[in-house]
PDB file of C-alpha atoms in Angstrom:
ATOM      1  CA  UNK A  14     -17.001 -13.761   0.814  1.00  0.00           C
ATOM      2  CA  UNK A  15     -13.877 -15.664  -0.262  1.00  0.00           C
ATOM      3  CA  UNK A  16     -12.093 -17.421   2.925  1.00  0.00           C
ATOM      4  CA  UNK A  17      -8.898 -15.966   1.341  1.00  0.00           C
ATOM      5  CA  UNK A  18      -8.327 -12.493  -0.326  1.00  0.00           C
ATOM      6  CA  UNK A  19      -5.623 -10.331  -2.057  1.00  0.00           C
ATOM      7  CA  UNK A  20      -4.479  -7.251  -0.699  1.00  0.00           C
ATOM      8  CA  UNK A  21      -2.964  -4.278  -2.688  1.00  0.00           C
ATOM      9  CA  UNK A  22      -1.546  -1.250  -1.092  1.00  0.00           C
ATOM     10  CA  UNK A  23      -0.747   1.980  -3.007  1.00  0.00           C
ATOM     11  CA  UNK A  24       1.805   3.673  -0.983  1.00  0.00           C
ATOM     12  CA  UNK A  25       1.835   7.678  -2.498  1.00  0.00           C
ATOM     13  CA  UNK A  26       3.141  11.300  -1.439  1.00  0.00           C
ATOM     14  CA  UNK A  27      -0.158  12.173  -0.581  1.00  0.00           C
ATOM     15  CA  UNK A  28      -2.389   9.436   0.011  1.00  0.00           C
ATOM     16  CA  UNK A  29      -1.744   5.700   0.749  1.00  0.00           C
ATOM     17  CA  UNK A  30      -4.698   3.213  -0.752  1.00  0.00           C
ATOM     18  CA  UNK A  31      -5.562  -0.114   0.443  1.00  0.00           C
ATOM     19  CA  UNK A  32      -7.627  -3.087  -1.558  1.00  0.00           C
ATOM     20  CA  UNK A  33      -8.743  -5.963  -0.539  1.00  0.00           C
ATOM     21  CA  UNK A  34     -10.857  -8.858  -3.288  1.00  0.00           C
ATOM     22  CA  UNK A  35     -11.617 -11.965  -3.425  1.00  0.00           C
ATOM     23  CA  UNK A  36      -8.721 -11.939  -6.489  1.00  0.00           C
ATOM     24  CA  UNK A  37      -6.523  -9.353  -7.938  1.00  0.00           C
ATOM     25  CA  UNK A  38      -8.800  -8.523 -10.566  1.00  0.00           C
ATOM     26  CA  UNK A  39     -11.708  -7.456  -7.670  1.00  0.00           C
ATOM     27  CA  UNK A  40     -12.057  -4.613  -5.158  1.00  0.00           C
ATOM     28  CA  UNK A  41     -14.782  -5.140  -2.329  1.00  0.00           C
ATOM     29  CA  UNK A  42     -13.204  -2.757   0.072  1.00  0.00           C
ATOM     30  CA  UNK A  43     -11.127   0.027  -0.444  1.00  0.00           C
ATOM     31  CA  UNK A  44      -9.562   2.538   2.257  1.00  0.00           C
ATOM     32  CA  UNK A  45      -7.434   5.853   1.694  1.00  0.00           C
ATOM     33  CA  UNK A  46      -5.547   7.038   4.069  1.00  0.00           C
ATOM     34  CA  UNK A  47      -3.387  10.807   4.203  1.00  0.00           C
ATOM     35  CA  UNK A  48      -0.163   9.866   3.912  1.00  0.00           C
ATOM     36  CA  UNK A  49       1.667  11.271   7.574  1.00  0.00           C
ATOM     37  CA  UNK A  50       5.335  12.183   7.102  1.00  0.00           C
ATOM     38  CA  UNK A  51       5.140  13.983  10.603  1.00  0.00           C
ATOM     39  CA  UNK A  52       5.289  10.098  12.041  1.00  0.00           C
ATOM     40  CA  UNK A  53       8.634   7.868  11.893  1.00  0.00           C
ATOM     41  CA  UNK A  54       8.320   5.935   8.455  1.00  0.00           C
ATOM     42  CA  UNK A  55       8.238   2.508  10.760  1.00  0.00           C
ATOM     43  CA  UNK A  56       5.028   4.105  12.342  1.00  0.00           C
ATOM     44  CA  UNK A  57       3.202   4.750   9.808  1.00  0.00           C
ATOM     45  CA  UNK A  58       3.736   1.449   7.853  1.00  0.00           C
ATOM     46  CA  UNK A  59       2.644  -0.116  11.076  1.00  0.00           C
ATOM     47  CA  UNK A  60      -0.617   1.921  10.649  1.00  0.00           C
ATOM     48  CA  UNK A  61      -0.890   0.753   6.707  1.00  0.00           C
ATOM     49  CA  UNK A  62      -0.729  -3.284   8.015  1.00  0.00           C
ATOM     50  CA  UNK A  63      -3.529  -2.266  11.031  1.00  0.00           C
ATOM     51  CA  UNK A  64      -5.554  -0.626   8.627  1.00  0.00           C
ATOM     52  CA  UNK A  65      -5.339  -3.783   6.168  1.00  0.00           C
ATOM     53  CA  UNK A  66      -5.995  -6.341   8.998  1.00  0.00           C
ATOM     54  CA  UNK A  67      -8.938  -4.104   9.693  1.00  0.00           C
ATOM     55  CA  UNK A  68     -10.586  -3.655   6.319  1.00  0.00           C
ATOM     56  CA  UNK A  69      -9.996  -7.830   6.011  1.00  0.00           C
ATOM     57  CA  UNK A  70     -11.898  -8.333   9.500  1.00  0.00           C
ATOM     58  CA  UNK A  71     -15.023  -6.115   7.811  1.00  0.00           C
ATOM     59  CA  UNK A  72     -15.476  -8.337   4.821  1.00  0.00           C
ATOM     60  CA  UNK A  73     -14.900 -11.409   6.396  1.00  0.00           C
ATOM     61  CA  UNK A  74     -18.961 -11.981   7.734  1.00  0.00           C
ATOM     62  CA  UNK A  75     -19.146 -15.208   9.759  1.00  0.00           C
ATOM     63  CA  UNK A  76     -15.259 -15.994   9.892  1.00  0.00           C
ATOM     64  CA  UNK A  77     -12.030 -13.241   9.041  1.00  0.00           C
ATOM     65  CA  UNK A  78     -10.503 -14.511   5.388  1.00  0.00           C
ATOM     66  CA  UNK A  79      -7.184 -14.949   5.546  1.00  0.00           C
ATOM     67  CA  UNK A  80      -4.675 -13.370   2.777  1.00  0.00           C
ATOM     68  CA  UNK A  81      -2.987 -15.132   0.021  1.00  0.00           C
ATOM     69  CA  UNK A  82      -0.596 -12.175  -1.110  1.00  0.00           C
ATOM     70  CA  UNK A  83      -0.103  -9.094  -1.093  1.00  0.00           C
ATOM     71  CA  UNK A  84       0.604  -6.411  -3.692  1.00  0.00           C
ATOM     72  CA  UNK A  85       2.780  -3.397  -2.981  1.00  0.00           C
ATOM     73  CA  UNK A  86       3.150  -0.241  -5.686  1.00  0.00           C
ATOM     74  CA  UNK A  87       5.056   2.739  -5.248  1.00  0.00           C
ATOM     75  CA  UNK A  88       6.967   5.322  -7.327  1.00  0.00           C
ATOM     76  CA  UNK A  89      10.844   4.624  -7.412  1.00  0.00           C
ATOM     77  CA  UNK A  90      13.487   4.675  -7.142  1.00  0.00           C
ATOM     78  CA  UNK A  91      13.064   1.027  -6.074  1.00  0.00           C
ATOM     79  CA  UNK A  92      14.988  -2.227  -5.714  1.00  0.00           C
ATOM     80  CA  UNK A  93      12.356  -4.682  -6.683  1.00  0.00           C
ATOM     81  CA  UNK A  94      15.289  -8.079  -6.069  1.00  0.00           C
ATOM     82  CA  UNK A  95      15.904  -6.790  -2.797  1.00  0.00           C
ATOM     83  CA  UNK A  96      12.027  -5.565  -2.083  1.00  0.00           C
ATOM     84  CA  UNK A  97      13.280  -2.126  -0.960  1.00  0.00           C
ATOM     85  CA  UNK A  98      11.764   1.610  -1.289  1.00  0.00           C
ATOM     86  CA  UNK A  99      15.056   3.494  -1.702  1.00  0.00           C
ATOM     87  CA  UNK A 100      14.296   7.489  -1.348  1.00  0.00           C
ATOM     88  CA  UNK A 101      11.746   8.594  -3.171  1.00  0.00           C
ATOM     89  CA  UNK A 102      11.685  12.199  -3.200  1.00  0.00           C
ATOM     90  CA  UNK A 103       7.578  12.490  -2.703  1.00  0.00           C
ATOM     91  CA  UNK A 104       8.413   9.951   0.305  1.00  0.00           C
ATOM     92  CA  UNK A 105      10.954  11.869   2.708  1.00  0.00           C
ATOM     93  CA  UNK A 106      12.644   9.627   5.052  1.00  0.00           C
ATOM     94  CA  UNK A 107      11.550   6.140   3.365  1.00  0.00           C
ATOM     95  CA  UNK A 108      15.326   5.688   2.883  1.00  0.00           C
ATOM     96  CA  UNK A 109      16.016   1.822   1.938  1.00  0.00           C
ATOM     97  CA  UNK A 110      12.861   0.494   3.468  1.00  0.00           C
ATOM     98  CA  UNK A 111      12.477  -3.408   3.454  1.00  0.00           C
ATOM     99  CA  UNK A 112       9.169  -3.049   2.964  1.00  0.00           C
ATOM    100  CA  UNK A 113       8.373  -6.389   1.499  1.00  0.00           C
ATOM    101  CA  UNK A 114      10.656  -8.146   4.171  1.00  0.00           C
ATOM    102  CA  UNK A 115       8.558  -6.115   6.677  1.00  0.00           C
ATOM    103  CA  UNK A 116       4.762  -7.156   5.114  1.00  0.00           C
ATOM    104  CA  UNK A 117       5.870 -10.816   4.660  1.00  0.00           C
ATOM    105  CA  UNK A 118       6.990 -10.817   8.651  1.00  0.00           C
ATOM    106  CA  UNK A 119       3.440  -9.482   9.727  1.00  0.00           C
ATOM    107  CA  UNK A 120       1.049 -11.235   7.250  1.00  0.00           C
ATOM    108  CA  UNK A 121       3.762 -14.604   6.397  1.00  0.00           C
ATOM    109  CA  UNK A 122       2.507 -14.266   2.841  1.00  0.00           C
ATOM    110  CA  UNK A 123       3.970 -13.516  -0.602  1.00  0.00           C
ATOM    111  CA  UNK A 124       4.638  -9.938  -1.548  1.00  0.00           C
ATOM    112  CA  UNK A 125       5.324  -8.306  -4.584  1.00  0.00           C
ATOM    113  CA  UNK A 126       6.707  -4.880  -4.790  1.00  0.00           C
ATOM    114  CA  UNK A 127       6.351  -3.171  -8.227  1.00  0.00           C
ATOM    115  CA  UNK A 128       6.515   0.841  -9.639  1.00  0.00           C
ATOM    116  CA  UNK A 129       3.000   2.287  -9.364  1.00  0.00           C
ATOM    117  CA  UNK A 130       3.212   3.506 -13.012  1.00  0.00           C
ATOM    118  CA  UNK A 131       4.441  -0.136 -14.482  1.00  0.00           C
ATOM    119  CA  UNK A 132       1.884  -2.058 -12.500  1.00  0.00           C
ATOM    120  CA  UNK A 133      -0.934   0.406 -13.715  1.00  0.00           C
ATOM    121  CA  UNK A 134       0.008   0.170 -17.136  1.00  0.00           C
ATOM    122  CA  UNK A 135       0.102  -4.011 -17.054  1.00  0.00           C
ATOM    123  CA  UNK A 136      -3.127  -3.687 -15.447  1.00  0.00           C
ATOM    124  CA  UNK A 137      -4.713  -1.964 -17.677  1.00  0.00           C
ATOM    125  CA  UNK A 138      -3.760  -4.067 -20.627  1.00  0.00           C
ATOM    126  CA  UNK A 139      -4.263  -6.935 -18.282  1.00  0.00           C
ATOM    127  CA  UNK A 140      -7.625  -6.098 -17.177  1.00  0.00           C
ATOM    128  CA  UNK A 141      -8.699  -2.809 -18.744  1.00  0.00           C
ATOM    129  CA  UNK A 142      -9.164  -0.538 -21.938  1.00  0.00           C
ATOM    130  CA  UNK A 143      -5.793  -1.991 -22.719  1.00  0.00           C
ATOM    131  CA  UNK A 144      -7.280  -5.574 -23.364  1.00  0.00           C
ATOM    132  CA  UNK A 145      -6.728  -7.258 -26.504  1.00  0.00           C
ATOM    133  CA  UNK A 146      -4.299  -4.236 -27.585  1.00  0.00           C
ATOM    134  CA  UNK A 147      -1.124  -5.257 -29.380  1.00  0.00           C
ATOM    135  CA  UNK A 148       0.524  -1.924 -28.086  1.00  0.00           C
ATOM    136  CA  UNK A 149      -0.791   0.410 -25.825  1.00  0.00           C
ATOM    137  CA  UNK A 150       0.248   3.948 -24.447  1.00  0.00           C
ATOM    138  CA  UNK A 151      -0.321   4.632 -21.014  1.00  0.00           C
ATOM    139  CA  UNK A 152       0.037   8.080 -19.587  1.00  0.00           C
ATOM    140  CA  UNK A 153       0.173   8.419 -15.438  1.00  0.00           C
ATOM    141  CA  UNK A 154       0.788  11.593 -13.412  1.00  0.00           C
ATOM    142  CA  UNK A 155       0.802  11.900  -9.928  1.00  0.00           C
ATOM    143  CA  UNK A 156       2.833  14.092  -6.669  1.00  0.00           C
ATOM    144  CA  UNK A 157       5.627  12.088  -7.127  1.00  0.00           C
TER     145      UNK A 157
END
């Protein structure tokens, strides 16, 4: 394994998802997780960063990798200058949450908060049927 890896985390109405590669382009472990709104929203982002320390300590074989950045998505409303989740209505209670402040503080790496449906669609012309396409539809759908 890599000594450093990317991280994404999917935070959703439903279900949170957490990826960790070798590069953005790579998944070796991947980890859903019910999203709990019966918990304080501070709570259960702390469980989100355990559960990504934890799935980097299982890859890591003789030594843990260490992360290079981080990748947050999530459906908006967002503030993406200020790296803020600001209310959305599949996420009661995540009311102007620094999360990107908060994921640099644990982890002291970059993050990059984008909208769930724009980072799919760039990945998939980045990386996926999209490829080579000089336009490109793509269609997302989702609790939120």
């Amino acid at each position: 394994m890599a000594e450093t890896v990317f991280a994404g985390i999917d935070i959703g109405g439903t279900k949170c998802a957490i990826t960790i590669g070798p590069d953005p382009q790579t998944v070796v472990k991947k980890k859903i997780i019910p999203t709990n709104h019966d918990v304080p929203v501070d709570v259960f982002i702390e469980h989100l960063m355990e559960e990504t320390e934890q799935l980097i300590a299982l890859i890591g074989g003789d030594g843990t990798p260490s992360i290079q950045r981080i990748g947050v998505v999530c459906g908006g409303p967002l503030d993406l200058k200020r790296g803020r989740i600001c209310s959305p209505p599949n996420l009661p209670g995540w009311d102007d949450v620094e999360i990107v402040r908060i994921l640099e503080s644990r982890f002291n790496v970059p993050v990059l908060l984008r909208n769930d449906a724009d980072a799919s669609a760039v990945a998939e012309w980045s990386f996926g049927a999209g490829v080579g396409c000089a336009t490109m539809v793509f269609l997302t759908f989702g609790t939120g």
